[in-house]
Every structure is written in structure tokens, then in C-alpha cells.
PDB file of C-alpha atoms in Angstrom:
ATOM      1  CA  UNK C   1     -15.957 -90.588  -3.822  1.00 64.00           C
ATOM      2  CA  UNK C   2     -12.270 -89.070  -3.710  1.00 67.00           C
ATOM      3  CA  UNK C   3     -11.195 -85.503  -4.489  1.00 68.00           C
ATOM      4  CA  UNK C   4      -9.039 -86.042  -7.051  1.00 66.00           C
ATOM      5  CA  UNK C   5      -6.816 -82.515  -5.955  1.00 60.00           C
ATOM      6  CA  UNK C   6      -6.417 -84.293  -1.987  1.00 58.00           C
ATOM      7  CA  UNK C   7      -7.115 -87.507  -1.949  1.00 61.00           C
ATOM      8  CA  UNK C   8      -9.514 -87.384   0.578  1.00 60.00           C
ATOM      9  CA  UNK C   9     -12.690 -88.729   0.837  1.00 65.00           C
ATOM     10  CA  UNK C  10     -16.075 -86.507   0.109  1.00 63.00           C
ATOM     11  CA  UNK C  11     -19.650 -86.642   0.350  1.00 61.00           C
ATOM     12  CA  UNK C  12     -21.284 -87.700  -3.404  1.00 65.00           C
ATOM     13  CA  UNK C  13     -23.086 -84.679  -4.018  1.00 64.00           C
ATOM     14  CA  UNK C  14     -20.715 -81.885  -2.547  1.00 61.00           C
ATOM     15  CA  UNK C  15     -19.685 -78.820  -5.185  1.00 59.00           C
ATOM     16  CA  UNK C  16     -16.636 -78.300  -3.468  1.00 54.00           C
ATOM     17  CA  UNK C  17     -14.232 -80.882  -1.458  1.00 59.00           C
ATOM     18  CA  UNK C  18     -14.181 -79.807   2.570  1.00 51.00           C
ATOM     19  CA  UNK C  19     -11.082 -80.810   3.420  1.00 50.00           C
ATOM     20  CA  UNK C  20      -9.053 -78.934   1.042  1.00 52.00           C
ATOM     21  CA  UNK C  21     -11.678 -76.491  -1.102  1.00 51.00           C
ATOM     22  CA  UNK C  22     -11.147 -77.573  -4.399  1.00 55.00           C
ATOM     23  CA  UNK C  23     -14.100 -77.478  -6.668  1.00 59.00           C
ATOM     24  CA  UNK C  24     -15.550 -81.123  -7.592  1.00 68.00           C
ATOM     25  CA  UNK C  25     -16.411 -82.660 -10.550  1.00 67.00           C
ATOM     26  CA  UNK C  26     -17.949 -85.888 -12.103  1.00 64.00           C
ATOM     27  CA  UNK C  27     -14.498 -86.843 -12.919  1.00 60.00           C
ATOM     28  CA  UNK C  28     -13.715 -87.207  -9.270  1.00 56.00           C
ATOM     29  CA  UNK C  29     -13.058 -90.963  -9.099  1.00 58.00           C
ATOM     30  CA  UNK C  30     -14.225 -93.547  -6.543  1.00 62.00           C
ATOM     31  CA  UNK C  31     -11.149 -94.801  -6.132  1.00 59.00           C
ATOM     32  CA  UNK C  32      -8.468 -92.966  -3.599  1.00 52.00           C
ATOM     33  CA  UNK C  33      -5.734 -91.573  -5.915  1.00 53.00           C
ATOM     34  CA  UNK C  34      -2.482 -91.709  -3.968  1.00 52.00           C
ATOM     35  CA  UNK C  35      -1.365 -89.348  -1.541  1.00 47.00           C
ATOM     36  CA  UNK C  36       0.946 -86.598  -3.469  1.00 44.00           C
ATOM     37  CA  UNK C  37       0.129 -83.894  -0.701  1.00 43.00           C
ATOM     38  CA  UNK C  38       3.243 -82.210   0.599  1.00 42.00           C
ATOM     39  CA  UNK C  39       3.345 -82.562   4.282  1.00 45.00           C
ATOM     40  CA  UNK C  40       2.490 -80.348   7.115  1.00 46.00           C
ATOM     41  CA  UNK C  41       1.749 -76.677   7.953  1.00 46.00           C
ATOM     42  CA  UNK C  42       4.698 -75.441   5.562  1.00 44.00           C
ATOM     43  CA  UNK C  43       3.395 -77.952   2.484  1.00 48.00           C
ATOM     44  CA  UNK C  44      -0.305 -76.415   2.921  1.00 49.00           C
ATOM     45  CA  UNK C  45       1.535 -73.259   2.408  1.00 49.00           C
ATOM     46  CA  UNK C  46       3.217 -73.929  -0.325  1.00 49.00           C
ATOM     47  CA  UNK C  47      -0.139 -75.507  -1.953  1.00 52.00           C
ATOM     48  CA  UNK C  48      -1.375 -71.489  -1.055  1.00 52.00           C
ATOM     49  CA  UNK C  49       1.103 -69.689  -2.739  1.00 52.00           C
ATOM     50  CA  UNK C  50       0.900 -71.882  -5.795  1.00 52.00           C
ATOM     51  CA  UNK C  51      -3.196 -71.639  -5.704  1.00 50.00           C
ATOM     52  CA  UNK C  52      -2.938 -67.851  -5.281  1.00 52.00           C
ATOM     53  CA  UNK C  53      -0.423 -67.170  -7.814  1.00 51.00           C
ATOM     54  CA  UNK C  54      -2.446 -69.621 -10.583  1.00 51.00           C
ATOM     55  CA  UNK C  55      -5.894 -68.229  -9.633  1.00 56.00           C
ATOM     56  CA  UNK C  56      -5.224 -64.567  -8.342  1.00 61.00           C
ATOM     57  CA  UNK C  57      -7.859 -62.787  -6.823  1.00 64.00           C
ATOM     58  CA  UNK C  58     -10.413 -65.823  -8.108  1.00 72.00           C
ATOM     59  CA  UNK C  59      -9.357 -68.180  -5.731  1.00 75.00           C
ATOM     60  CA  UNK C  60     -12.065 -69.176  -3.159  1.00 79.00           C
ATOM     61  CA  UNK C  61      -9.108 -68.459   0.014  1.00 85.00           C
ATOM     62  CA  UNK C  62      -5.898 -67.291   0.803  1.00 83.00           C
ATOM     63  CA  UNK C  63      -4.998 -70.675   2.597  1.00 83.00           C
ATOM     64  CA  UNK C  64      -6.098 -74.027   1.662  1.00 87.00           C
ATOM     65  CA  UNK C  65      -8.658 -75.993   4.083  1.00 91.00           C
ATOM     66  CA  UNK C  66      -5.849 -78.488   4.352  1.00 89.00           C
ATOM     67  CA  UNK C  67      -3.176 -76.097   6.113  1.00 84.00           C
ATOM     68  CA  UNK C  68      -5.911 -75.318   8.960  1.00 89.00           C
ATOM     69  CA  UNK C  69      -7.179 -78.983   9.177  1.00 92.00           C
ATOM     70  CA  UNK C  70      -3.423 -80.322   9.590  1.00 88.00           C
ATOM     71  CA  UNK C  71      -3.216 -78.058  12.232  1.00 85.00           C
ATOM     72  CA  UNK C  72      -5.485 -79.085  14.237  1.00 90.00           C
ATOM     73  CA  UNK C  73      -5.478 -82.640  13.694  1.00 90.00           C
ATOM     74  CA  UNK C  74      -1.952 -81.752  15.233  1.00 85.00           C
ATOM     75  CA  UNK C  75      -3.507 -80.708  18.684  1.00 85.00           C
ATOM     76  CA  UNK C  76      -7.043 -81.967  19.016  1.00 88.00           C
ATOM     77  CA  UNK C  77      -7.369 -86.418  18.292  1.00 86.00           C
ATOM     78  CA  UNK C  78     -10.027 -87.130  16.001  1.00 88.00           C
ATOM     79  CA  UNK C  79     -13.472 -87.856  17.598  1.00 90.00           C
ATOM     80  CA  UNK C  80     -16.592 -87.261  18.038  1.00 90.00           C
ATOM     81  CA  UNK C  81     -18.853 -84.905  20.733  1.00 91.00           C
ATOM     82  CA  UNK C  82     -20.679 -88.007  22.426  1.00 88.00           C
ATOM     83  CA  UNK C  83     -17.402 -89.325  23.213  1.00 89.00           C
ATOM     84  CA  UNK C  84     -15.908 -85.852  25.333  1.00 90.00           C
ATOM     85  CA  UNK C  85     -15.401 -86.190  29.045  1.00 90.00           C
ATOM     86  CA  UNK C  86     -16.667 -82.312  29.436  1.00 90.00           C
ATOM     87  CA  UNK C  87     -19.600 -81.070  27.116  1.00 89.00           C
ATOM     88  CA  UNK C  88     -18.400 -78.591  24.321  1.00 93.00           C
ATOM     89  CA  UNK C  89     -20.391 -76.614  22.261  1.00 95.00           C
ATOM     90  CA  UNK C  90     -18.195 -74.952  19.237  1.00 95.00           C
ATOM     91  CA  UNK C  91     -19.677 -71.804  17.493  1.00 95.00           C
ATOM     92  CA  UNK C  92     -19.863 -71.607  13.663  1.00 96.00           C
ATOM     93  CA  UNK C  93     -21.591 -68.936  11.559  1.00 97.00           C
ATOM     94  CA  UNK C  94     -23.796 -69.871   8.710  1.00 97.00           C
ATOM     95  CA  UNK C  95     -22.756 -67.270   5.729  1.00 97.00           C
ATOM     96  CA  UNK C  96     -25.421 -67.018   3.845  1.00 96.00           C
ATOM     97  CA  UNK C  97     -28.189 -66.442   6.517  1.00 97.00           C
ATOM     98  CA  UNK C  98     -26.002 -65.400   9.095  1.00 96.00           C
ATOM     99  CA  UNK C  99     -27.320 -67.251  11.996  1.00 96.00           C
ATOM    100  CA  UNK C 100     -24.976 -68.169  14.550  1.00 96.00           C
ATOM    101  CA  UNK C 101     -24.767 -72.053  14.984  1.00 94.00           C
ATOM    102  CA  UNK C 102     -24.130 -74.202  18.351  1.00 94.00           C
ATOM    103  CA  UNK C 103     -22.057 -77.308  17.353  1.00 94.00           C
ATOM    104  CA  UNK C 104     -21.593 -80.184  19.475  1.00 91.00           C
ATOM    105  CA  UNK C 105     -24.708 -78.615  22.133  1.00 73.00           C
ATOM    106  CA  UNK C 106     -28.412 -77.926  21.437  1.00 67.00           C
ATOM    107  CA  UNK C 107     -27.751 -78.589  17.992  1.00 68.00           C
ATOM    108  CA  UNK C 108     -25.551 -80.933  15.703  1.00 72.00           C
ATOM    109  CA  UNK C 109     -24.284 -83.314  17.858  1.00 75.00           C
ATOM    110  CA  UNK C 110     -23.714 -85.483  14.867  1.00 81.00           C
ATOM    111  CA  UNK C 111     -20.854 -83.766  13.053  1.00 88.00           C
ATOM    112  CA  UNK C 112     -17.264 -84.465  13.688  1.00 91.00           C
ATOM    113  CA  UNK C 113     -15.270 -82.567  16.460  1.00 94.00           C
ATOM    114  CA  UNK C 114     -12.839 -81.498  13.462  1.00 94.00           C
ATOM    115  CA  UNK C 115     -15.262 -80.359  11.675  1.00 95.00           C
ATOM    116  CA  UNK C 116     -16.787 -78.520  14.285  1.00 95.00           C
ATOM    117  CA  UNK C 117     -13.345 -76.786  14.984  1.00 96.00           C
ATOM    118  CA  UNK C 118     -12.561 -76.391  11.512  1.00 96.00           C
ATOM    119  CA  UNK C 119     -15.973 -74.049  10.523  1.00 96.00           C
ATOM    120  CA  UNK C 120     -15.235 -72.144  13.463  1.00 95.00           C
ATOM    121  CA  UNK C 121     -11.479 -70.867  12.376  1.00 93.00           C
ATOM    122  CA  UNK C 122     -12.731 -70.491   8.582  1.00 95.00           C
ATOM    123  CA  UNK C 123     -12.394 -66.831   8.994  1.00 93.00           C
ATOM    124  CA  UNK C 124     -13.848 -65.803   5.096  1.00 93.00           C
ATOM    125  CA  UNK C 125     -11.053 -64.798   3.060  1.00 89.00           C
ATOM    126  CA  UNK C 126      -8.039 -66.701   4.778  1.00 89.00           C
ATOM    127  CA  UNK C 127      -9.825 -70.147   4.654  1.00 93.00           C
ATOM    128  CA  UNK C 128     -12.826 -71.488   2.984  1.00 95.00           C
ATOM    129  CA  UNK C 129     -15.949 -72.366   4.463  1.00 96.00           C
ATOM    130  CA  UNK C 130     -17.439 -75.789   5.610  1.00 95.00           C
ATOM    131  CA  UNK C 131     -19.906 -77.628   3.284  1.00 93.00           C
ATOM    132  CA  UNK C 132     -21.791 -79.178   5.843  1.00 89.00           C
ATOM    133  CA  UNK C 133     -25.594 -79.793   4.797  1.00 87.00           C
ATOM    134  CA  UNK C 134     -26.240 -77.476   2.313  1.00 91.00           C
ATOM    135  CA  UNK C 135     -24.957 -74.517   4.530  1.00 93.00           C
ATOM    136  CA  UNK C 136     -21.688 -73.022   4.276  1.00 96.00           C
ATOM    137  CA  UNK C 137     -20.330 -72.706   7.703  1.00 97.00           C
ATOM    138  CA  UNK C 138     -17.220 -70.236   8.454  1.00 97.00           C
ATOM    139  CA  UNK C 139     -15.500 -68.507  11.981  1.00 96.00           C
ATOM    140  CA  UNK C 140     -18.643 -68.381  14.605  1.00 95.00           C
ATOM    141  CA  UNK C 141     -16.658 -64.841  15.729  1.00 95.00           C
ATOM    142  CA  UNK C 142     -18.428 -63.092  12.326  1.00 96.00           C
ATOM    143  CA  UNK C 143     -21.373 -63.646  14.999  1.00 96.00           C
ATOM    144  CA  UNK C 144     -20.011 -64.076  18.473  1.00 96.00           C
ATOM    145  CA  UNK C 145     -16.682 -63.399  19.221  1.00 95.00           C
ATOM    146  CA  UNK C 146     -16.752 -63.690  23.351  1.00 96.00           C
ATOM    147  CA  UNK C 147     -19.880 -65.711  23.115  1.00 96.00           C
ATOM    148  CA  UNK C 148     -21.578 -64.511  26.600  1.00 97.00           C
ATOM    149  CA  UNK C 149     -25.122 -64.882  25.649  1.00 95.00           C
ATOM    150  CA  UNK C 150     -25.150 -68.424  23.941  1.00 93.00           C
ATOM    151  CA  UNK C 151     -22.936 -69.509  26.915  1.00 94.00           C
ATOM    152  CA  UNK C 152     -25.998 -68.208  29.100  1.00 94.00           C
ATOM    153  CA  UNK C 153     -28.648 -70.408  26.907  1.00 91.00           C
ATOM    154  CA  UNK C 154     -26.885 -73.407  27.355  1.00 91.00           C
ATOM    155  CA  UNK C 155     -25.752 -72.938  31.221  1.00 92.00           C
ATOM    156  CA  UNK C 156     -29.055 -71.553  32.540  1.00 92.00           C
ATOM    157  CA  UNK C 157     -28.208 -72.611  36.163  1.00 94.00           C
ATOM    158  CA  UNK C 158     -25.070 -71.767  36.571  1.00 95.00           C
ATOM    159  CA  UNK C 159     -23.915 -69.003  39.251  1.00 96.00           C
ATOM    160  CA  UNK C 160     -20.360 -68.321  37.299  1.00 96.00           C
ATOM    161  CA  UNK C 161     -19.012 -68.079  33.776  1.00 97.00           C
ATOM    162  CA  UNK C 162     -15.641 -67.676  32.965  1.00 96.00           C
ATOM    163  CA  UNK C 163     -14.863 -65.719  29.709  1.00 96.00           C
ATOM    164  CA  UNK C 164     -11.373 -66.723  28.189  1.00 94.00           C
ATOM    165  CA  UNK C 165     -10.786 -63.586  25.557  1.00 94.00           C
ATOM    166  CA  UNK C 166      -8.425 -64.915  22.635  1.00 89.00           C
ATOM    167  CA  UNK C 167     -10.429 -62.772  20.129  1.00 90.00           C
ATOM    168  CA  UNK C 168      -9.239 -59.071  18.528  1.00 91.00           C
ATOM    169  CA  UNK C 169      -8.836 -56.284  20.710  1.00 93.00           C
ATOM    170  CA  UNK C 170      -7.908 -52.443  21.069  1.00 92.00           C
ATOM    171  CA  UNK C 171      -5.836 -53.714  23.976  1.00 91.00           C
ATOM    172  CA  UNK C 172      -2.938 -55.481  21.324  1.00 86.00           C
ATOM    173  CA  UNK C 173       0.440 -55.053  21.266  1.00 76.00           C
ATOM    174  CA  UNK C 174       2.805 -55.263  18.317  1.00 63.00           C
ATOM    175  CA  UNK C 175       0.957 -53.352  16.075  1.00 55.00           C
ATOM    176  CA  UNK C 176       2.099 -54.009  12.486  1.00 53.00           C
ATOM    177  CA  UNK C 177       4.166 -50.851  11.550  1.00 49.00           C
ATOM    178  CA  UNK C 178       5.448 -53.111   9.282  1.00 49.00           C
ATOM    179  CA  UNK C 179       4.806 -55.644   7.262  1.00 50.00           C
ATOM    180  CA  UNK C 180       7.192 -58.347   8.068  1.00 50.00           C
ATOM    181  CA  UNK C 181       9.763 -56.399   6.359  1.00 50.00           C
ATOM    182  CA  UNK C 182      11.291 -53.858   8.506  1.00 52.00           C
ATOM    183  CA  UNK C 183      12.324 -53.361  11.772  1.00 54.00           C
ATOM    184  CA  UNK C 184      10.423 -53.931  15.145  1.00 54.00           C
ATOM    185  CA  UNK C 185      10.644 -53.219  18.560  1.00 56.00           C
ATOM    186  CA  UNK C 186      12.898 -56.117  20.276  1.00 55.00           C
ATOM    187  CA  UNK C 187       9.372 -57.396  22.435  1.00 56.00           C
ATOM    188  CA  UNK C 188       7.025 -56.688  19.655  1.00 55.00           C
ATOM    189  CA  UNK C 189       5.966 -60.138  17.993  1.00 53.00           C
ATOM    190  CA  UNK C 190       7.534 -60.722  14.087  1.00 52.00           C
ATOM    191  CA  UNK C 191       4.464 -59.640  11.663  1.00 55.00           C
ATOM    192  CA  UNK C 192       3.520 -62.723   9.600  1.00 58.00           C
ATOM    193  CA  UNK C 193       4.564 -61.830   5.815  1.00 65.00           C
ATOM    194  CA  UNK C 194       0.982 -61.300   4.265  1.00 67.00           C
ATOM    195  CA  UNK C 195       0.057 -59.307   1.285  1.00 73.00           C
ATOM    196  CA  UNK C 196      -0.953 -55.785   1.870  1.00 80.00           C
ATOM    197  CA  UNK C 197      -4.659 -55.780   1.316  1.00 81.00           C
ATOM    198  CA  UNK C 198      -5.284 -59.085   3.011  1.00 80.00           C
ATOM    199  CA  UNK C 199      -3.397 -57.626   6.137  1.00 81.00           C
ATOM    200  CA  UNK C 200      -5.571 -54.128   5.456  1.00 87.00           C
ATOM    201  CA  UNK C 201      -8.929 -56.589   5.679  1.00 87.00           C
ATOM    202  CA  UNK C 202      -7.411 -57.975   9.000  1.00 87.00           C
ATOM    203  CA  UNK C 203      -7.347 -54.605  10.356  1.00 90.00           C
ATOM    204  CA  UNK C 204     -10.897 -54.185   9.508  1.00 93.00           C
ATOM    205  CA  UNK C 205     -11.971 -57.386  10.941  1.00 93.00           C
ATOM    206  CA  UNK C 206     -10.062 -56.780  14.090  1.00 92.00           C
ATOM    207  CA  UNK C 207     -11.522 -53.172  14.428  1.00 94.00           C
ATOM    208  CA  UNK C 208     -14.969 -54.674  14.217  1.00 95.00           C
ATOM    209  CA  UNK C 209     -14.414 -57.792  16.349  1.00 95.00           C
ATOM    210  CA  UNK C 210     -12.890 -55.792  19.324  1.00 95.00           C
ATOM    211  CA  UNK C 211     -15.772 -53.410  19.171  1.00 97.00           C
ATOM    212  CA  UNK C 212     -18.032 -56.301  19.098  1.00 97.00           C
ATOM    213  CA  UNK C 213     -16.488 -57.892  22.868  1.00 96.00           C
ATOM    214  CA  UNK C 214     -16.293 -54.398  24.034  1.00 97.00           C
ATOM    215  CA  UNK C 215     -20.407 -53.996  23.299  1.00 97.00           C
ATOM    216  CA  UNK C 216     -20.610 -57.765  24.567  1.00 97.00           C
ATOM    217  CA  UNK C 217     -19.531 -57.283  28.014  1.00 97.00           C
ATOM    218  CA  UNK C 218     -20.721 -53.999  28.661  1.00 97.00           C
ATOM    219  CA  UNK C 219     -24.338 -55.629  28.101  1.00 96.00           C
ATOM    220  CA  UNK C 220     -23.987 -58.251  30.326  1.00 96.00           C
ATOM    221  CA  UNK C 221     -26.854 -57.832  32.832  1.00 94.00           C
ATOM    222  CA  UNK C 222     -25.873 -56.619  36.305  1.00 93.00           C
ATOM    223  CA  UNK C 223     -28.387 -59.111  38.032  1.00 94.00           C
ATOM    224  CA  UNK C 224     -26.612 -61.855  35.883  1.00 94.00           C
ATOM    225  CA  UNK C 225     -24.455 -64.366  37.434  1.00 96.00           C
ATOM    226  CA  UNK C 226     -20.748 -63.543  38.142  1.00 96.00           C
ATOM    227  CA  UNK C 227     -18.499 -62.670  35.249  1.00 97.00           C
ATOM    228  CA  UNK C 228     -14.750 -63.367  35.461  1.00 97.00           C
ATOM    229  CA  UNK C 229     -13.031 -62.069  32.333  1.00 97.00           C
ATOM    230  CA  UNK C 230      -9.604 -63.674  31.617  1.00 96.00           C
ATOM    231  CA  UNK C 231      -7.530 -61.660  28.532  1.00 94.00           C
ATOM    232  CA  UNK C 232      -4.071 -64.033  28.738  1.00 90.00           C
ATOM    233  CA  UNK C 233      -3.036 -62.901  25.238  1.00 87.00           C
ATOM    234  CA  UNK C 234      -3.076 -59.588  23.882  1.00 86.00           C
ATOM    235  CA  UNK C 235      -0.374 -59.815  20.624  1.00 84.00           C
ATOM    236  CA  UNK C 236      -1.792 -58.329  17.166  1.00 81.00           C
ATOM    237  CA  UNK C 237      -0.143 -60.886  14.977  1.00 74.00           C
ATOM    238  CA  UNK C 238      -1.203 -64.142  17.723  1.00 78.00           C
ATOM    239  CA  UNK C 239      -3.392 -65.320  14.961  1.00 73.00           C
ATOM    240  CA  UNK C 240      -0.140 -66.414  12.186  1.00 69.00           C
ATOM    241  CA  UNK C 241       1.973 -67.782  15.327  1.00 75.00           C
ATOM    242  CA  UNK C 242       0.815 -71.507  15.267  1.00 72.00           C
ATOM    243  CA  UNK C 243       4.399 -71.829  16.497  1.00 76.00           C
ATOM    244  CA  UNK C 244       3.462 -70.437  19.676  1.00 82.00           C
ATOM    245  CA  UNK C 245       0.127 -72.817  20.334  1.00 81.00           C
ATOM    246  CA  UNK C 246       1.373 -74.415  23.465  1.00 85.00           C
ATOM    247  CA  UNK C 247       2.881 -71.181  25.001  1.00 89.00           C
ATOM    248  CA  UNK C 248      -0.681 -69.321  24.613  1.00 89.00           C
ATOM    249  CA  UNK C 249      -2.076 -72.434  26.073  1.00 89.00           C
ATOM    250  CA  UNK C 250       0.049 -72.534  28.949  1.00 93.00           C
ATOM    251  CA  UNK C 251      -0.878 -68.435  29.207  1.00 92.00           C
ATOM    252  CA  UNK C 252      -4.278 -69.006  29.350  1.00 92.00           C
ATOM    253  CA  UNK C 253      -3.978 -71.776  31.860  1.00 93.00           C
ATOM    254  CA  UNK C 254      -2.374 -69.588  34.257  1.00 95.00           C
ATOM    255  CA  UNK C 255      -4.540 -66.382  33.707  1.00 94.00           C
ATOM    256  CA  UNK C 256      -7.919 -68.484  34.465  1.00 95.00           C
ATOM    257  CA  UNK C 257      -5.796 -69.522  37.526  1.00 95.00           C
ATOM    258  CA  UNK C 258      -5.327 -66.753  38.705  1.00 95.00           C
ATOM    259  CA  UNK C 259      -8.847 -65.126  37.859  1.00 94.00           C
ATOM    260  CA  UNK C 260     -10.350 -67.823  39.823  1.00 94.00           C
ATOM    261  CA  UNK C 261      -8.276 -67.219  42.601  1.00 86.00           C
TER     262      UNK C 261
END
């Protein structure tokens, strides 16, 4: 079965497609429709603004699944956990129950690494959720942001953890005085253009996330193993710079380095 809105193949059964959101229907054919997506980051955006403007404040996201699932098609080839050379376990929150899920480790080795990735950046609101089993699956940091004590469960023998931060924090620069549409200081990052009241709900979310790594690491046990904590980026408006992927990567490269010494 196809998703007649995509093009891209779906699971008979699913209400709504998981690559790009769209609600599914019987009329959905078996037979791939051709490709009419625009391509890339900027033609998921485009497929936003025109879902946003149609369905208003009824639409299921902000951004299509497609703009996030281009992306990281773009920096991660498509595979499968059996087949890593290092173990990864991705964290994914189920939204109706809440429960924090361990992808790719103690549990659901079978789903694709994509996938994985993909429920764990569906932050609610900007991106829709995973269909994955009956469950809805969205950003594992609604649960976990600096995942310590899962980290713990899996490693049980290990005598170090390294924590890379990349999550909110009270420590960001760049705050947005503006919206995208006024001036900034000359180091201060350039505020993604986002309507008011989704950027006020990222201020919320970022208020509770930070407060949520701050309570995480002052709980971790002193007779624990060692702890090195590595914060490489610290910019309010990182999240929007998908420009910039390779520069934080490169930035968090050389703060683990030098953490580890």
C-alpha cells in the first residue's frame, strides 16, 4: 500500500502514513503513484507552510515527517541495528502511556535505524509522531533528556560514562530577543523565523528540559561510576540550524576530547 499524499510505502492497516503524516484512507492505492515531492529540506518546508496555512491550528504538526526524515537520511545510511559496528540504543517516548522506550537495545531491535532516529526528534508539535505498533512514539527527551539512568541499565559494568549534553539548557546563548526580525548581537546565532506561539511553546519546553538535566545529574549517585559531562554546544536557536550539523559535530568531537583527556 502507497500513501497517495508521498508516495511512499505504508503498513496496510496504519491511520496515518509515517513517513510524511498524512491521514490514510481506503483510497490509498497499491500501486506507487509517482514521485511529485519537492526535493530536500527547503521542499519539506514548503509542503509545511502550505499544510499550515490549509489546515491552521488542525494540522497534526508544524513540519511534515518528510522534512525531518530527509534530513537524516542526509547524515545517517539506511540500515538496520544488527548491522552497527558499536551497539546503539536510541530513546523514544511512547505518548500516550508515557513510558520511555530503548530502541535498538533491550528492546526493539527489529525496527529500522531511521525509524529509531526519527521517533526520537518527533518533538510533539513541530513533527508528528511514529506509528510504530499501535504506539505513537515521539522525542525520548519528553522522558529523558541526558539519559544517565537508562545508560546505567544497559552498561551495568562499566567504570565510566560519558554524557554528551546537546539538550536545552539555562546555560544558552543567543537568547531570542527577537524573532528573526530585528537586530542581534554580531555573535548571537540568527533566530529561525517561527510563529510566535510555537516559539513561546519552545520556551516552555526548553525551561522544563533544562530543569530536567539539571535534576538528572545532581542525582547521580556519588558511589556511581565516574561521570564526565561534555556541554560542546550551548546556542538557543541550535535546534533550526541543520545548516550547522557538521560544525556541532566537529564541536562535540573535540569537547569529548578534551573531557577525556
Amino acid at each position: 500500500m502507497y500513501c497517495s499524499s508521498c508516495g511512499v510505502a505504508v503498513t496496510q492497516g496504519l491511520p496515518y502514513c509515517n513517513y510524511c503524516g498524512a491521514k490514510l484512507s481506503s483510497g490509498d492505492s497499491d500501486n506507487k503513484p509517482p514521485d511529485t515531492r519537492p526535493a530536500g529540506l527547503v521542499g519539506g518546508l514548503v509542503t509545511m507552510m502550505v499544510a499550515t496555512f490549509v489546515m491552521g491550528l488542525f494540522a497534526r504538526s508544524l513540519f511534515p515527517a518528510s522534512a525531518l526524515r530527509r534530513a537524516i537520511a542526509s547524515i545517517v545510511p539506511r540500515t538496520r541495528f544488527e548491522y552497527l559496528k558499536t551497539p546503539l540504543t536510541v530513546t523514544a517516548t511512547d505518548l500516550d502511556s508515557g513510558e520511555l522506550l530503548l530502541l535498538g537495545g533491550l528492546e526493539r531491535r527489529d525496527i529500522e535505524l531511521a525509524d529509531a532516529l526519527y521517533a526520537s526528534c518527533a518533538l510533539p508539535l513541530y513533527f508528528p509522531p511514529l506509528e510504530a505498533d499501535g504506539r505513537r512514539l515521539g522525542d525520548g527527551g519528553l522522558r529523558a533528556v541526558l539519559p544517565l539512568e537508562p545508560a546505567r541499565q544497559i552498561a551495568k559494568d562499566a567504570d565510566l560514562f560519558v554524557a554528551v549534553d546537546v539538550g536545552p539548557g539555562f546555560d544558552e546563548r543567543g537568547g531570542p530577543s527577537t524573532n528573526g526580525d530585528g537586530p542581534q548581537p554580531p555573535d548571537a546565532p540568527v533566530p529561525a523565523r517561527l510563529p510566535r506561539v510555537v516559539r513561546m511553546h519552545g520556551e516552555a519546553m526548553r525551561i522544563m528540559m533544562a530543569e530536567q538535566t539539571e535534576r538528572t545529574l545532581a542525582d547521580w549517585p556519588r558511589n556511581a561510576p565516574r561521570l564526565v559531562y561534555v556541554r560542546a554546544v550551548a546556542e538557543r536557536e541550535a535546534t533550526f540550524a541543520v545548516d550547522r550539523i557538521q560544525e556541532y559535530v566537529e564541536m562535540g568531537y573535540q569537547a569529548t576530547k578534551k573531557a577525556l583527556g
